[in-house]
Short mmCIF file of C-alpha atoms in Angstrom, two decimals:
data_model
loop_
_atom_site.label_atom_id
_atom_site.label_comp_id
_atom_site.label_asym_id
_atom_site.label_seq_id
_atom_site.Cartn_x
_atom_site.Cartn_y
_atom_site.Cartn_z
CA MET A 26 19.16 -13.24 -6.23
CA ASP A 27 20.30 -15.44 -9.33
CA ASP A 28 18.40 -18.50 -7.58
CA LEU A 29 14.89 -16.59 -8.11
CA ILE A 30 15.58 -16.21 -11.50
CA THR A 31 16.09 -19.51 -11.87
CA LEU A 32 12.76 -19.95 -10.41
CA ARG A 33 10.90 -17.47 -12.24
CA SER A 34 12.29 -19.10 -15.72
CA LYS A 35 11.51 -22.53 -14.11
CA TYR A 36 7.74 -21.88 -13.63
CA PRO A 37 6.49 -19.12 -15.24
CA CYS A 38 3.67 -19.09 -14.18
CA ASN A 39 3.86 -19.53 -10.59
CA PRO A 40 4.12 -16.06 -8.36
CA ILE A 41 7.24 -15.17 -6.17
CA ILE A 42 5.93 -14.21 -2.83
CA SER A 43 8.06 -12.91 -0.70
CA TYR A 44 7.94 -12.45 3.43
CA ILE A 45 9.85 -9.79 5.58
CA ASN A 46 9.80 -8.41 9.55
CA VAL A 47 11.01 -5.53 9.17
CA ASN A 48 10.50 -4.39 13.10
CA SER A 49 9.58 -0.77 12.10
CA LEU A 50 9.62 0.95 8.21
CA ARG A 51 10.56 3.92 10.99
CA GLY A 52 13.77 4.41 10.01
CA SER A 53 15.56 3.91 6.66
CA LYS A 54 14.45 0.14 6.47
CA PHE A 55 12.73 1.60 3.30
CA ASP A 56 15.37 1.73 1.29
CA HIS A 57 16.49 -1.75 1.96
CA ILE A 58 12.98 -2.90 0.62
CA ARG A 59 13.31 -0.67 -2.42
CA GLU A 60 16.72 -1.88 -3.29
CA MET A 61 15.56 -5.89 -2.97
CA CYS A 62 12.51 -5.01 -4.91
CA ARG A 63 14.81 -3.69 -7.68
CA VAL A 64 17.08 -6.54 -7.99
CA ALA A 65 14.41 -9.15 -7.47
CA PRO A 66 11.96 -10.79 -9.52
CA ILE A 67 8.96 -10.11 -6.59
CA ASP A 68 5.26 -10.51 -7.47
CA LEU A 69 3.75 -9.94 -3.61
CA LEU A 70 6.04 -8.55 -1.28
CA CYS A 71 4.55 -8.87 2.36
CA VAL A 72 6.05 -6.64 5.10
CA ASP A 73 5.24 -7.17 8.80
CA GLU A 74 5.76 -5.39 12.12
CA THR A 75 6.29 -2.05 10.01
CA LYS A 76 4.72 -0.16 13.28
CA LEU A 77 3.21 2.44 10.91
CA THR A 78 -0.10 4.59 12.14
CA PRO A 79 -2.31 5.88 9.53
CA ASP A 80 -0.52 9.57 9.72
CA PHE A 81 2.03 8.05 7.64
CA PRO A 82 1.30 8.85 3.90
CA ASP A 83 1.07 6.12 1.23
CA ALA A 84 3.49 8.36 -0.93
CA GLN A 85 5.80 7.87 1.87
CA PHE A 86 6.01 3.66 0.60
CA GLN A 87 6.04 4.02 -3.42
CA LEU A 88 8.29 1.29 -4.95
CA ILE A 89 9.02 1.78 -8.98
CA GLY A 90 7.25 -0.89 -11.50
CA TYR A 91 5.20 -2.12 -7.70
CA LYS A 92 1.21 -0.38 -7.72
CA ASN A 93 0.30 2.50 -5.85
CA PRO A 94 -0.74 2.68 -3.33
CA PRO A 95 0.11 -1.09 -0.94
CA LEU A 96 -2.30 -2.92 0.36
CA ARG A 97 -1.93 -1.59 4.08
CA ARG A 98 -3.58 -2.62 7.41
CA ASP A 99 -2.12 -0.34 10.23
CA ARG A 100 -1.82 -1.07 14.26
CA VAL A 101 -4.49 0.54 15.78
CA VAL A 102 -3.42 2.34 18.63
CA LYS A 103 -6.17 2.53 21.02
CA ALA A 104 -6.10 5.58 23.90
CA ALA A 105 -5.27 3.46 26.73
CA SER A 106 -2.03 1.52 24.67
CA THR A 107 -0.09 4.79 23.20
CA ARG A 108 2.24 3.28 23.24
CA SER A 109 1.73 0.49 21.66
CA PHE A 110 3.79 0.62 18.30
CA GLY A 111 3.59 -2.90 17.30
CA GLY A 112 2.06 -4.60 14.23
CA GLY A 113 1.20 -3.63 10.99
CA LYS A 114 1.29 -5.12 7.76
CA LEU A 115 1.74 -3.86 4.27
CA VAL A 116 1.94 -5.88 0.92
CA PHE A 117 3.77 -4.66 -2.11
CA VAL A 118 2.29 -6.32 -6.47
CA ARG A 119 4.15 -6.01 -8.96
CA GLU A 120 2.69 -4.03 -11.47
CA GLY A 121 1.28 -6.06 -14.40
CA GLN A 122 -0.50 -8.50 -11.18
CA ILE A 123 -4.17 -9.21 -11.46
CA VAL A 124 -5.03 -8.49 -7.64
CA LYS A 125 -8.27 -8.07 -5.65
CA ARG A 126 -8.48 -7.14 -1.95
CA LEU A 127 -10.95 -9.39 0.07
CA GLN A 128 -11.48 -7.22 2.71
CA ASP A 129 -14.80 -9.09 3.75
CA TYR A 130 -12.22 -12.71 4.93
CA GLU A 131 -9.95 -10.03 6.54
CA ALA A 132 -10.04 -10.69 10.80
CA ALA A 133 -11.65 -7.36 12.28
CA THR A 134 -9.84 -8.07 15.79
CA ALA A 135 -6.13 -9.23 14.75
CA GLU A 136 -4.14 -8.48 11.39
CA SER A 137 -4.61 -9.61 8.47
CA ILE A 138 -4.66 -8.61 4.50
CA CYS A 139 -6.54 -11.10 1.86
CA ILE A 140 -5.87 -10.81 -1.18
CA GLU A 141 -6.97 -12.87 -4.43
CA LEU A 142 -4.10 -13.49 -7.30
CA ALA A 143 -5.13 -14.59 -10.68
CA THR A 144 -2.77 -15.74 -12.89
CA SER A 145 -2.42 -17.23 -16.52
CA ILE A 146 -3.14 -20.68 -15.56
CA ARG A 147 -4.77 -20.42 -11.82
CA LYS A 148 -6.77 -18.34 -8.85
CA TRP A 149 -4.62 -17.98 -5.58
CA PHE A 150 -5.86 -17.03 -2.38
CA ILE A 151 -2.99 -15.39 -0.41
CA THR A 152 -4.11 -14.69 3.88
CA PHE A 153 -1.04 -12.86 5.62
CA ALA A 154 -1.72 -12.82 8.72
#
């Protein structure tokens, strides 16, 4: 954690972007994410393999200090593959960050979330796929 705080002070205009593969948020793993975001200066947290479907409400995944609702791309479960619970993406954006989701750049057949993040000195194009 101290390394992230040092990086933040050394490069205050650059975002801190983190990635984690949770292999399902269906259990108690969200509590660990909540704690991580509470103590670390993370601007964007990209969570992979959430295994969420649209029947999980956004309210279930609120983080203090982060925009609500988080950006989501749930796995679409087709009738022929109802046993498939893989995939899914979730992006938490710290309050105060200027982001715009760019859905026109997201692939129709692959899970991806595209974001424009504006900082005080530049714009970042981020693809989480």
